PDB file of C-alpha atoms in Angstrom:
ATOM      1  CA  UNK K   9      86.878 102.627 106.645  1.00 82.00           C
ATOM      2  CA  UNK K  10      83.978 100.736 105.075  1.00 83.00           C
ATOM      3  CA  UNK K  11      82.516  99.969 108.496  1.00 89.00           C
ATOM      4  CA  UNK K  12      82.721 103.624 109.547  1.00 89.00           C
ATOM      5  CA  UNK K  13      80.989 104.670 106.328  1.00 86.00           C
ATOM      6  CA  UNK K  14      78.201 102.165 106.944  1.00 89.00           C
ATOM      7  CA  UNK K  15      77.639 103.388 110.500  1.00 93.00           C
ATOM      8  CA  UNK K  16      77.475 107.031 109.398  1.00 90.00           C
ATOM      9  CA  UNK K  17      75.123 106.195 106.535  1.00 88.00           C
ATOM     10  CA  UNK K  18      72.798 104.291 108.874  1.00 91.00           C
ATOM     11  CA  UNK K  19      72.888 107.043 111.504  1.00 91.00           C
ATOM     12  CA  UNK K  20      71.999 109.803 109.037  1.00 90.00           C
ATOM     13  CA  UNK K  21      69.466 107.848 106.959  1.00 89.00           C
ATOM     14  CA  UNK K  22      66.218 109.799 106.533  1.00 88.00           C
ATOM     15  CA  UNK K  23      67.705 113.099 107.765  1.00 89.00           C
ATOM     16  CA  UNK K  24      68.685 116.298 105.942  1.00 88.00           C
ATOM     17  CA  UNK K  25      72.382 115.788 106.744  1.00 88.00           C
ATOM     18  CA  UNK K  26      74.933 115.255 103.993  1.00 86.00           C
ATOM     19  CA  UNK K  27      77.993 113.368 105.203  1.00 89.00           C
ATOM     20  CA  UNK K  28      81.345 112.418 103.732  1.00 87.00           C
ATOM     21  CA  UNK K  29      84.070 110.253 105.246  1.00 89.00           C
ATOM     22  CA  UNK K  30      87.507 111.571 104.384  1.00 88.00           C
ATOM     23  CA  UNK K  31      91.111 111.388 105.530  1.00 84.00           C
ATOM     24  CA  UNK K  32      94.161 109.339 104.660  1.00 81.00           C
ATOM     25  CA  UNK K  33      92.465 105.998 105.315  1.00 85.00           C
ATOM     26  CA  UNK K  34      89.474 107.054 103.203  1.00 87.00           C
ATOM     27  CA  UNK K  35      91.738 108.095 100.307  1.00 85.00           C
ATOM     28  CA  UNK K  36      93.551 104.753 100.372  1.00 83.00           C
ATOM     29  CA  UNK K  37      90.249 102.890 100.633  1.00 86.00           C
ATOM     30  CA  UNK K  38      88.770 104.759  97.684  1.00 87.00           C
ATOM     31  CA  UNK K  39      91.924 104.129  95.660  1.00 83.00           C
ATOM     32  CA  UNK K  40      91.525 100.396  96.258  1.00 81.00           C
ATOM     33  CA  UNK K  41      87.862 100.465  95.227  1.00 84.00           C
ATOM     34  CA  UNK K  42      88.481 102.572  92.121  1.00 85.00           C
ATOM     35  CA  UNK K  43      91.517 100.473  91.151  1.00 80.00           C
ATOM     36  CA  UNK K  44      89.452  97.275  91.310  1.00 79.00           C
ATOM     37  CA  UNK K  45      86.767  98.781  89.063  1.00 84.00           C
ATOM     38  CA  UNK K  46      89.318 100.205  86.649  1.00 84.00           C
ATOM     39  CA  UNK K  47      91.107  96.866  86.449  1.00 80.00           C
ATOM     40  CA  UNK K  48      87.941  95.252  85.096  1.00 83.00           C
ATOM     41  CA  UNK K  49      87.529  97.989  82.500  1.00 87.00           C
ATOM     42  CA  UNK K  50      91.199  97.720  81.520  1.00 84.00           C
ATOM     43  CA  UNK K  51      90.907  93.952  81.073  1.00 82.00           C
ATOM     44  CA  UNK K  52      87.799  94.237  78.901  1.00 88.00           C
ATOM     45  CA  UNK K  53      89.160  97.097  76.785  1.00 89.00           C
ATOM     46  CA  UNK K  54      92.529  95.378  76.352  1.00 87.00           C
ATOM     47  CA  UNK K  55      90.927  92.093  75.271  1.00 87.00           C
ATOM     48  CA  UNK K  56      88.780  93.891  72.684  1.00 91.00           C
ATOM     49  CA  UNK K  57      91.682  95.917  71.283  1.00 91.00           C
ATOM     50  CA  UNK K  58      94.027  92.930  71.110  1.00 90.00           C
ATOM     51  CA  UNK K  59      91.301  90.891  69.432  1.00 91.00           C
ATOM     52  CA  UNK K  60      90.766  93.602  66.821  1.00 92.00           C
ATOM     53  CA  UNK K  61      94.496  93.889  66.098  1.00 90.00           C
ATOM     54  CA  UNK K  62      94.932  90.141  65.733  1.00 90.00           C
ATOM     55  CA  UNK K  63      91.861  89.891  63.502  1.00 91.00           C
ATOM     56  CA  UNK K  64      93.325  92.554  61.226  1.00 89.00           C
ATOM     57  CA  UNK K  65      96.646  90.701  61.088  1.00 88.00           C
ATOM     58  CA  UNK K  66      95.471  87.092  60.750  1.00 89.00           C
ATOM     59  CA  UNK K  67      91.875  87.531  59.493  1.00 88.00           C
ATOM     60  CA  UNK K  68      90.821  84.300  61.193  1.00 90.00           C
ATOM     61  CA  UNK K  69      88.754  84.376  64.426  1.00 91.00           C
ATOM     62  CA  UNK K  70      90.322  81.184  65.824  1.00 91.00           C
ATOM     63  CA  UNK K  71      93.859  82.418  65.187  1.00 92.00           C
ATOM     64  CA  UNK K  72      93.029  85.671  66.970  1.00 91.00           C
ATOM     65  CA  UNK K  73      91.468  83.832  69.914  1.00 92.00           C
ATOM     66  CA  UNK K  74      94.449  81.572  70.617  1.00 91.00           C
ATOM     67  CA  UNK K  75      96.659  84.306  72.149  1.00 91.00           C
ATOM     68  CA  UNK K  76      93.733  85.578  74.229  1.00 91.00           C
ATOM     69  CA  UNK K  77      93.086  82.087  75.629  1.00 92.00           C
ATOM     70  CA  UNK K  78      96.752  81.713  76.561  1.00 93.00           C
ATOM     71  CA  UNK K  79      96.856  85.186  78.080  1.00 92.00           C
ATOM     72  CA  UNK K  80      93.699  84.631  80.145  1.00 92.00           C
ATOM     73  CA  UNK K  81      95.030  81.403  81.641  1.00 95.00           C
ATOM     74  CA  UNK K  82      98.411  83.048  82.279  1.00 95.00           C
ATOM     75  CA  UNK K  83      96.819  85.974  84.132  1.00 92.00           C
ATOM     76  CA  UNK K  84      94.809  83.641  86.367  1.00 93.00           C
ATOM     77  CA  UNK K  85      97.862  81.466  87.068  1.00 95.00           C
ATOM     78  CA  UNK K  86     100.102  84.457  87.829  1.00 94.00           C
ATOM     79  CA  UNK K  87      97.591  85.986  90.217  1.00 92.00           C
ATOM     80  CA  UNK K  88      97.280  82.646  91.993  1.00 94.00           C
ATOM     81  CA  UNK K  89     101.044  82.238  92.379  1.00 94.00           C
ATOM     82  CA  UNK K  90     101.541  85.801  93.612  1.00 92.00           C
ATOM     83  CA  UNK K  91      98.614  85.424  96.025  1.00 91.00           C
ATOM     84  CA  UNK K  92     100.228  82.295  97.445  1.00 92.00           C
ATOM     85  CA  UNK K  93     103.520  84.153  97.882  1.00 90.00           C
ATOM     86  CA  UNK K  94     101.805  86.766 100.054  1.00 89.00           C
ATOM     87  CA  UNK K  95     101.765  84.107 102.778  1.00 91.00           C
ATOM     88  CA  UNK K  96     105.564  84.121 102.569  1.00 87.00           C
ATOM     89  CA  UNK K  97     105.797  87.875 103.058  1.00 84.00           C
ATOM     90  CA  UNK K  98     105.401  89.285  99.534  1.00 84.00           C
ATOM     91  CA  UNK K  99     103.414  92.530  99.677  1.00 81.00           C
ATOM     92  CA  UNK K 100     100.793  93.013  96.961  1.00 83.00           C
ATOM     93  CA  UNK K 101      98.705  96.078  96.208  1.00 77.00           C
ATOM     94  CA  UNK K 102      95.917  96.783  93.744  1.00 72.00           C
ATOM     95  CA  UNK K 103      98.430  98.545  91.482  1.00 77.00           C
ATOM     96  CA  UNK K 104     100.594  95.409  91.470  1.00 85.00           C
ATOM     97  CA  UNK K 105      97.703  93.363  90.098  1.00 83.00           C
ATOM     98  CA  UNK K 106      97.020  95.975  87.397  1.00 82.00           C
ATOM     99  CA  UNK K 107     100.672  95.994  86.318  1.00 88.00           C
ATOM    100  CA  UNK K 108     100.782  92.197  86.302  1.00 90.00           C
ATOM    101  CA  UNK K 109      97.794  92.014  83.982  1.00 88.00           C
ATOM    102  CA  UNK K 110      99.225  94.643  81.648  1.00 88.00           C
ATOM    103  CA  UNK K 111     102.633  92.930  81.467  1.00 91.00           C
ATOM    104  CA  UNK K 112     101.159  89.496  80.763  1.00 93.00           C
ATOM    105  CA  UNK K 113      98.886  90.882  78.054  1.00 91.00           C
ATOM    106  CA  UNK K 114     101.739  92.713  76.364  1.00 91.00           C
ATOM    107  CA  UNK K 115     104.364  89.974  76.645  1.00 94.00           C
ATOM    108  CA  UNK K 116     101.922  87.121  76.016  1.00 93.00           C
ATOM    109  CA  UNK K 117     100.647  88.747  72.836  1.00 92.00           C
ATOM    110  CA  UNK K 118     104.206  89.255  71.573  1.00 93.00           C
ATOM    111  CA  UNK K 119     105.192  85.665  72.269  1.00 95.00           C
ATOM    112  CA  UNK K 120     102.063  84.357  70.565  1.00 94.00           C
ATOM    113  CA  UNK K 121     102.594  86.535  67.505  1.00 92.00           C
ATOM    114  CA  UNK K 122     106.212  85.343  67.247  1.00 93.00           C
ATOM    115  CA  UNK K 123     105.225  81.684  67.354  1.00 94.00           C
ATOM    116  CA  UNK K 124     102.145  81.883  65.130  1.00 94.00           C
ATOM    117  CA  UNK K 125     103.897  84.031  62.519  1.00 92.00           C
ATOM    118  CA  UNK K 126     106.796  81.605  62.269  1.00 94.00           C
ATOM    119  CA  UNK K 127     104.293  78.717  62.151  1.00 95.00           C
ATOM    120  CA  UNK K 128     102.591  80.384  59.195  1.00 94.00           C
ATOM    121  CA  UNK K 129     105.927  80.861  57.433  1.00 92.00           C
ATOM    122  CA  UNK K 130     106.656  77.135  57.593  1.00 95.00           C
ATOM    123  CA  UNK K 131     103.147  76.312  56.382  1.00 94.00           C
ATOM    124  CA  UNK K 132     103.651  78.573  53.374  1.00 91.00           C
ATOM    125  CA  UNK K 133     106.981  76.838  52.643  1.00 92.00           C
ATOM    126  CA  UNK K 134     105.181  73.486  52.282  1.00 91.00           C
ATOM    127  CA  UNK K 135     105.475  71.893  55.735  1.00 92.00           C
ATOM    128  CA  UNK K 136     102.471  70.171  57.301  1.00 93.00           C
ATOM    129  CA  UNK K 137     100.879  71.532  60.471  1.00 93.00           C
ATOM    130  CA  UNK K 138     102.661  69.338  63.043  1.00 95.00           C
ATOM    131  CA  UNK K 139     106.037  69.802  61.378  1.00 95.00           C
ATOM    132  CA  UNK K 140     105.472  73.559  61.184  1.00 95.00           C
ATOM    133  CA  UNK K 141     104.772  73.725  64.931  1.00 96.00           C
ATOM    134  CA  UNK K 142     107.982  71.797  65.697  1.00 96.00           C
ATOM    135  CA  UNK K 143     110.110  73.975  63.457  1.00 95.00           C
ATOM    136  CA  UNK K 144     108.481  77.168  64.713  1.00 95.00           C
ATOM    137  CA  UNK K 145     109.092  76.280  68.342  1.00 95.00           C
ATOM    138  CA  UNK K 146     112.698  75.267  67.649  1.00 94.00           C
ATOM    139  CA  UNK K 147     113.498  78.479  65.809  1.00 93.00           C
ATOM    140  CA  UNK K 148     111.522  80.991  67.852  1.00 93.00           C
ATOM    141  CA  UNK K 149     111.709  79.367  71.310  1.00 92.00           C
ATOM    142  CA  UNK K 150     115.192  80.709  72.072  1.00 93.00           C
ATOM    143  CA  UNK K 151     114.103  84.184  71.008  1.00 93.00           C
ATOM    144  CA  UNK K 152     111.138  84.112  73.376  1.00 95.00           C
ATOM    145  CA  UNK K 153     113.310  82.674  76.156  1.00 95.00           C
ATOM    146  CA  UNK K 154     115.907  85.411  75.743  1.00 95.00           C
ATOM    147  CA  UNK K 155     113.277  88.125  75.746  1.00 94.00           C
ATOM    148  CA  UNK K 156     111.471  86.752  78.804  1.00 95.00           C
ATOM    149  CA  UNK K 157     114.689  86.204  80.767  1.00 95.00           C
ATOM    150  CA  UNK K 158     115.875  89.741  80.097  1.00 95.00           C
ATOM    151  CA  UNK K 159     112.609  91.310  81.209  1.00 95.00           C
ATOM    152  CA  UNK K 160     112.259  89.049  84.280  1.00 95.00           C
ATOM    153  CA  UNK K 161     115.803  89.764  85.482  1.00 95.00           C
ATOM    154  CA  UNK K 162     115.196  93.484  85.012  1.00 94.00           C
ATOM    155  CA  UNK K 163     112.122  93.363  87.215  1.00 93.00           C
ATOM    156  CA  UNK K 164     113.917  91.248  89.823  1.00 91.00           C
ATOM    157  CA  UNK K 165     116.478  94.046  90.080  1.00 91.00           C
ATOM    158  CA  UNK K 166     113.802  96.060  91.884  1.00 89.00           C
ATOM    159  CA  UNK K 167     114.309  93.949  95.019  1.00 88.00           C
ATOM    160  CA  UNK K 168     117.479  95.953  95.709  1.00 89.00           C
ATOM    161  CA  UNK K 169     115.507  99.171  96.149  1.00 86.00           C
ATOM    162  CA  UNK K 170     114.513 100.528  99.533  1.00 85.00           C
ATOM    163  CA  UNK K 171     111.005 101.579  98.541  1.00 82.00           C
ATOM    164  CA  UNK K 172     108.535  98.798  99.473  1.00 79.00           C
ATOM    165  CA  UNK K 173     106.406  99.592  96.416  1.00 75.00           C
ATOM    166  CA  UNK K 174     109.249  98.654  94.044  1.00 81.00           C
ATOM    167  CA  UNK K 175     110.404  95.749  96.197  1.00 83.00           C
ATOM    168  CA  UNK K 176     106.993  94.084  95.976  1.00 81.00           C
ATOM    169  CA  UNK K 177     106.175  94.981  92.361  1.00 90.00           C
ATOM    170  CA  UNK K 178     109.461  93.648  90.945  1.00 90.00           C
ATOM    171  CA  UNK K 179     109.089  89.963  91.970  1.00 91.00           C
ATOM    172  CA  UNK K 180     105.397  89.947  91.024  1.00 92.00           C
ATOM    173  CA  UNK K 181     106.144  91.208  87.508  1.00 94.00           C
ATOM    174  CA  UNK K 182     109.042  88.763  87.125  1.00 94.00           C
ATOM    175  CA  UNK K 183     106.710  85.912  88.055  1.00 94.00           C
ATOM    176  CA  UNK K 184     104.138  87.207  85.557  1.00 95.00           C
ATOM    177  CA  UNK K 185     106.661  87.265  82.713  1.00 96.00           C
ATOM    178  CA  UNK K 186     107.903  83.774  83.614  1.00 96.00           C
ATOM    179  CA  UNK K 187     104.398  82.320  83.562  1.00 96.00           C
ATOM    180  CA  UNK K 188     103.640  84.068  80.257  1.00 95.00           C
ATOM    181  CA  UNK K 189     106.823  82.520  78.831  1.00 96.00           C
ATOM    182  CA  UNK K 190     106.029  78.986  79.985  1.00 96.00           C
ATOM    183  CA  UNK K 191     102.497  79.296  78.638  1.00 96.00           C
ATOM    184  CA  UNK K 192     103.863  80.463  75.280  1.00 95.00           C
ATOM    185  CA  UNK K 193     106.181  77.457  74.897  1.00 95.00           C
ATOM    186  CA  UNK K 194     103.834  74.778  76.262  1.00 95.00           C
ATOM    187  CA  UNK K 195     100.143  75.686  76.245  1.00 95.00           C
ATOM    188  CA  UNK K 196     100.094  77.751  73.049  1.00 95.00           C
ATOM    189  CA  UNK K 197     101.956  75.217  70.844  1.00 95.00           C
ATOM    190  CA  UNK K 198      99.684  72.431  72.088  1.00 95.00           C
ATOM    191  CA  UNK K 199      96.583  74.436  71.196  1.00 95.00           C
ATOM    192  CA  UNK K 200      98.074  75.343  67.805  1.00 95.00           C
ATOM    193  CA  UNK K 201      98.699  71.631  67.090  1.00 96.00           C
ATOM    194  CA  UNK K 202      95.088  70.718  67.829  1.00 95.00           C
ATOM    195  CA  UNK K 203      93.667  73.662  65.878  1.00 94.00           C
ATOM    196  CA  UNK K 204      96.147  73.239  63.029  1.00 93.00           C
ATOM    197  CA  UNK K 205      95.159  69.634  62.386  1.00 93.00           C
ATOM    198  CA  UNK K 206      91.626  70.854  61.737  1.00 91.00           C
ATOM    199  CA  UNK K 207      92.729  73.721  59.487  1.00 90.00           C
ATOM    200  CA  UNK K 208      91.487  76.422  61.852  1.00 91.00           C
ATOM    201  CA  UNK K 209      94.721  78.453  61.907  1.00 91.00           C
ATOM    202  CA  UNK K 210      95.908  78.202  58.321  1.00 90.00           C
ATOM    203  CA  UNK K 211      97.333  81.526  57.114  1.00 90.00           C
ATOM    204  CA  UNK K 212      95.526  83.895  54.821  1.00 87.00           C
ATOM    205  CA  UNK K 213      97.265  85.448  51.854  1.00 84.00           C
ATOM    206  CA  UNK K 214      99.652  88.197  53.038  1.00 79.00           C
ATOM    207  CA  UNK K 215      98.546  91.790  52.494  1.00 80.00           C
ATOM    208  CA  UNK K 216     101.571  93.804  53.637  1.00 81.00           C
ATOM    209  CA  UNK K 217     104.510  91.813  52.251  1.00 81.00           C
ATOM    210  CA  UNK K 218     105.220  94.392  49.553  1.00 86.00           C
ATOM    211  CA  UNK K 219     105.071  97.225  52.069  1.00 88.00           C
ATOM    212  CA  UNK K 220     107.681  95.637  54.345  1.00 88.00           C
ATOM    213  CA  UNK K 221     109.843  94.659  51.407  1.00 90.00           C
ATOM    214  CA  UNK K 222     109.869  98.199  50.071  1.00 91.00           C
ATOM    215  CA  UNK K 223     110.618  99.547  53.531  1.00 92.00           C
ATOM    216  CA  UNK K 224     113.550  97.152  53.938  1.00 93.00           C
ATOM    217  CA  UNK K 225     114.952  98.040  50.529  1.00 94.00           C
ATOM    218  CA  UNK K 226     114.769 101.765  51.296  1.00 93.00           C
ATOM    219  CA  UNK K 227     116.486 101.313  54.665  1.00 94.00           C
ATOM    220  CA  UNK K 228     119.302  99.298  53.102  1.00 95.00           C
ATOM    221  CA  UNK K 229     119.793 101.902  50.370  1.00 94.00           C
ATOM    222  CA  UNK K 230     119.759 104.908  52.722  1.00 94.00           C
ATOM    223  CA  UNK K 231     120.718 103.671  56.193  1.00 94.00           C
ATOM    224  CA  UNK K 232     122.197 106.982  57.371  1.00 94.00           C
ATOM    225  CA  UNK K 233     119.115 108.991  56.469  1.00 94.00           C
ATOM    226  CA  UNK K 234     116.810 106.560  58.213  1.00 94.00           C
ATOM    227  CA  UNK K 235     119.096 106.490  61.258  1.00 95.00           C
ATOM    228  CA  UNK K 236     119.096 110.279  61.507  1.00 96.00           C
ATOM    229  CA  UNK K 237     115.309 110.553  61.140  1.00 95.00           C
ATOM    230  CA  UNK K 238     114.703 107.777  63.695  1.00 96.00           C
ATOM    231  CA  UNK K 239     117.033 109.373  66.257  1.00 96.00           C
ATOM    232  CA  UNK K 240     115.468 112.785  65.725  1.00 96.00           C
ATOM    233  CA  UNK K 241     111.967 111.440  66.300  1.00 96.00           C
ATOM    234  CA  UNK K 242     112.984 109.429  69.376  1.00 96.00           C
ATOM    235  CA  UNK K 243     114.945 112.303  70.918  1.00 96.00           C
ATOM    236  CA  UNK K 244     112.006 114.631  70.305  1.00 95.00           C
ATOM    237  CA  UNK K 245     109.633 112.230  72.028  1.00 95.00           C
ATOM    238  CA  UNK K 246     112.067 111.705  74.898  1.00 94.00           C
ATOM    239  CA  UNK K 247     112.378 115.472  75.375  1.00 94.00           C
ATOM    240  CA  UNK K 248     108.703 115.575  76.332  1.00 92.00           C
ATOM    241  CA  UNK K 249     109.758 114.162  79.715  1.00 90.00           C
ATOM    242  CA  UNK K 250     111.237 117.571  80.537  1.00 90.00           C
ATOM    243  CA  UNK K 251     107.707 118.985  80.684  1.00 89.00           C
ATOM    244  CA  UNK K 252     106.550 116.442  83.255  1.00 84.00           C
ATOM    245  CA  UNK K 253     105.425 117.899  86.564  1.00 81.00           C
ATOM    246  CA  UNK K 254     104.970 115.080  89.107  1.00 78.00           C
ATOM    247  CA  UNK K 255     102.656 115.559  92.034  1.00 73.00           C
ATOM    248  CA  UNK K 256     102.484 113.919  95.416  1.00 69.00           C
ATOM    249  CA  UNK K 257      98.846 114.820  95.995  1.00 69.00           C
ATOM    250  CA  UNK K 258      96.991 111.524  96.408  1.00 66.00           C
ATOM    251  CA  UNK K 259      93.679 113.284  95.878  1.00 72.00           C
ATOM    252  CA  UNK K 260      94.552 113.968  92.230  1.00 76.00           C
ATOM    253  CA  UNK K 261      94.734 110.210  91.642  1.00 77.00           C
ATOM    254  CA  UNK K 262      91.048 109.876  92.479  1.00 84.00           C
ATOM    255  CA  UNK K 263      88.002 111.096  90.552  1.00 86.00           C
ATOM    256  CA  UNK K 264      86.196 114.109  91.973  1.00 84.00           C
ATOM    257  CA  UNK K 265      83.169 111.907  92.679  1.00 85.00           C
ATOM    258  CA  UNK K 266      85.072 109.747  95.171  1.00 86.00           C
ATOM    259  CA  UNK K 267      83.737 109.936  98.733  1.00 85.00           C
ATOM    260  CA  UNK K 268      87.051 111.048 100.242  1.00 87.00           C
ATOM    261  CA  UNK K 269      87.578 113.695  97.555  1.00 87.00           C
ATOM    262  CA  UNK K 270      84.141 115.162  98.154  1.00 88.00           C
ATOM    263  CA  UNK K 271      84.867 115.382 101.860  1.00 89.00           C
ATOM    264  CA  UNK K 272      88.172 117.148 101.303  1.00 85.00           C
ATOM    265  CA  UNK K 273      86.561 119.586  98.861  1.00 86.00           C
ATOM    266  CA  UNK K 274      83.882 120.521 101.385  1.00 87.00           C
ATOM    267  CA  UNK K 275      86.410 121.003 104.182  1.00 87.00           C
ATOM    268  CA  UNK K 276      88.775 123.002 101.940  1.00 83.00           C
ATOM    269  CA  UNK K 277      86.098 125.707 101.730  1.00 86.00           C
ATOM    270  CA  UNK K 278      86.364 126.305 105.478  1.00 86.00           C
ATOM    271  CA  UNK K 279      89.873 125.221 106.503  1.00 82.00           C
ATOM    272  CA  UNK K 280      93.338 125.912 105.138  1.00 75.00           C
ATOM    273  CA  UNK K 281      95.486 123.235 103.513  1.00 71.00           C
ATOM    274  CA  UNK K 282      97.939 123.399 106.414  1.00 71.00           C
ATOM    275  CA  UNK K 283      95.114 122.495 108.769  1.00 75.00           C
ATOM    276  CA  UNK K 284      93.691 119.680 106.609  1.00 77.00           C
ATOM    277  CA  UNK K 285      96.982 118.125 105.481  1.00 74.00           C
ATOM    278  CA  UNK K 286      99.620 119.256 107.968  1.00 77.00           C
ATOM    279  CA  UNK K 287     103.316 118.491 107.662  1.00 78.00           C
ATOM    280  CA  UNK K 288     105.473 118.350 110.776  1.00 80.00           C
ATOM    281  CA  UNK K 289     109.018 119.515 111.456  1.00 82.00           C
ATOM    282  CA  UNK K 290     110.533 117.767 114.446  1.00 84.00           C
ATOM    283  CA  UNK K 291     113.479 119.276 116.268  1.00 85.00           C
ATOM    284  CA  UNK K 292     115.736 117.081 118.395  1.00 85.00           C
ATOM    285  CA  UNK K 293     118.103 118.783 120.789  1.00 87.00           C
ATOM    286  CA  UNK K 294     120.278 117.592 123.696  1.00 88.00           C
ATOM    287  CA  UNK K 295     119.158 120.681 125.640  1.00 86.00           C
ATOM    288  CA  UNK K 296     115.819 121.718 127.028  1.00 87.00           C
ATOM    289  CA  UNK K 297     114.054 123.928 124.476  1.00 86.00           C
ATOM    290  CA  UNK K 298     111.513 125.295 126.928  1.00 87.00           C
ATOM    291  CA  UNK K 299     113.153 128.691 127.346  1.00 90.00           C
ATOM    292  CA  UNK K 300     112.503 132.082 125.724  1.00 90.00           C
ATOM    293  CA  UNK K 301     115.533 131.984 123.437  1.00 90.00           C
ATOM    294  CA  UNK K 302     114.769 128.505 122.033  1.00 89.00           C
ATOM    295  CA  UNK K 303     111.106 129.331 121.524  1.00 89.00           C
ATOM    296  CA  UNK K 304     112.071 132.514 119.670  1.00 91.00           C
ATOM    297  CA  UNK K 305     114.484 130.571 117.483  1.00 90.00           C
ATOM    298  CA  UNK K 306     111.795 128.047 116.566  1.00 87.00           C
ATOM    299  CA  UNK K 307     109.358 130.830 115.841  1.00 86.00           C
ATOM    300  CA  UNK K 308     111.873 132.426 113.487  1.00 89.00           C
ATOM    301  CA  UNK K 309     112.531 129.093 111.803  1.00 88.00           C
ATOM    302  CA  UNK K 310     108.790 128.560 111.255  1.00 83.00           C
ATOM    303  CA  UNK K 311     108.515 132.002 109.669  1.00 85.00           C
ATOM    304  CA  UNK K 312     111.450 131.337 107.349  1.00 88.00           C
ATOM    305  CA  UNK K 313     109.962 127.999 106.290  1.00 85.00           C
ATOM    306  CA  UNK K 314     106.650 129.726 105.567  1.00 81.00           C
ATOM    307  CA  UNK K 315     108.437 132.037 103.125  1.00 86.00           C
ATOM    308  CA  UNK K 316     109.280 129.123 100.831  1.00 85.00           C
ATOM    309  CA  UNK K 317     107.187 128.768  97.633  1.00 83.00           C
ATOM    310  CA  UNK K 318     103.935 126.770  97.977  1.00 73.00           C
ATOM    311  CA  UNK K 319     104.270 126.570 101.757  1.00 76.00           C
ATOM    312  CA  UNK K 320     101.397 127.625 104.014  1.00 67.00           C
ATOM    313  CA  UNK K 321     101.316 127.740 107.804  1.00 62.00           C
ATOM    314  CA  UNK K 322      98.510 127.801 110.300  1.00 56.00           C
ATOM    315  CA  UNK K 323      97.581 130.928 112.224  1.00 51.00           C
ATOM    316  CA  UNK K 324      98.356 129.419 115.614  1.00 45.00           C
ATOM    317  CA  UNK K 325     102.062 129.996 116.146  1.00 42.00           C
ATOM    318  CA  UNK K 326     101.851 128.287 119.531  1.00 41.00           C
ATOM    319  CA  UNK K 327     101.153 125.048 117.675  1.00 43.00           C
ATOM    320  CA  UNK K 328     104.512 125.292 115.894  1.00 42.00           C
ATOM    321  CA  UNK K 329     106.219 126.035 119.215  1.00 41.00           C
ATOM    322  CA  UNK K 330     104.576 123.035 120.836  1.00 42.00           C
ATOM    323  CA  UNK K 331     105.798 120.722 118.065  1.00 45.00           C
ATOM    324  CA  UNK K 332     109.309 121.976 118.621  1.00 42.00           C
ATOM    325  CA  UNK K 333     109.131 121.434 122.367  1.00 42.00           C
ATOM    326  CA  UNK K 334     107.777 117.911 121.963  1.00 42.00           C
ATOM    327  CA  UNK K 335     110.506 117.164 119.426  1.00 39.00           C
TER     328      UNK K 335
END
């Protein structure tokens, strides 16, 4: 696709012609290019947002940077492992890489917050830095392990599907979660030990302790009311799924400025959708269909199909007959 685009661009350079390369291969190619660009934007935006959230929580730059360092190394390691597994037959797409990055960022941040928060609790109780790391890892390690194992097994369950997209995404995400877990129980504690000995990750005075205490007291006093309100909100949010209208139009997944989308838009002004993106109905019969009665039957079937909502047919009825004969 890229080579064809280069040839056309070179051939029309300096002329008044405006050209666009479009088609299924062009759509897939543009999706790969746009996905790669978007992945960079997602990584930058995610890092900034996570950094801001952690700065608000911990109010120490070093403490906020520790999870990001662990996450960055985990993402690089996971991509390397999954890339190596492609030589063993694992299929990987641009969307797989995007999902891997998102999962590692989400899970890695959670694991880091669990460990650092428990580390801070032990520091506030009077333990020294090294002792606090040991106690934090002992108490929170099993929680992180249980969470990671549950998520990884869930993703591995995708290998039982028949869709190749799910079959390839599942193992890649399970590997990502596993690497994020191992980084959280090995790399992160080691970095916390080194930073803690220098006083770089000591906790600030808590700002929201009273808020959470009041919230807990209210929930304990009125558990039924809180349960009802929580269920009502969650059910209301879940009901929004009823308004979802999925589409199978790949063009809608691309920006209008994409090369393939521009080509389709130009052609749509002169050709019908059935001509640009045809769908085929194949008929298999043990008898020869090249007779007047069979051709009439196929013509009637084509007309009945055309009466369905959102179905358009071409003007050449002989084309539909030919497809039936070849089938």
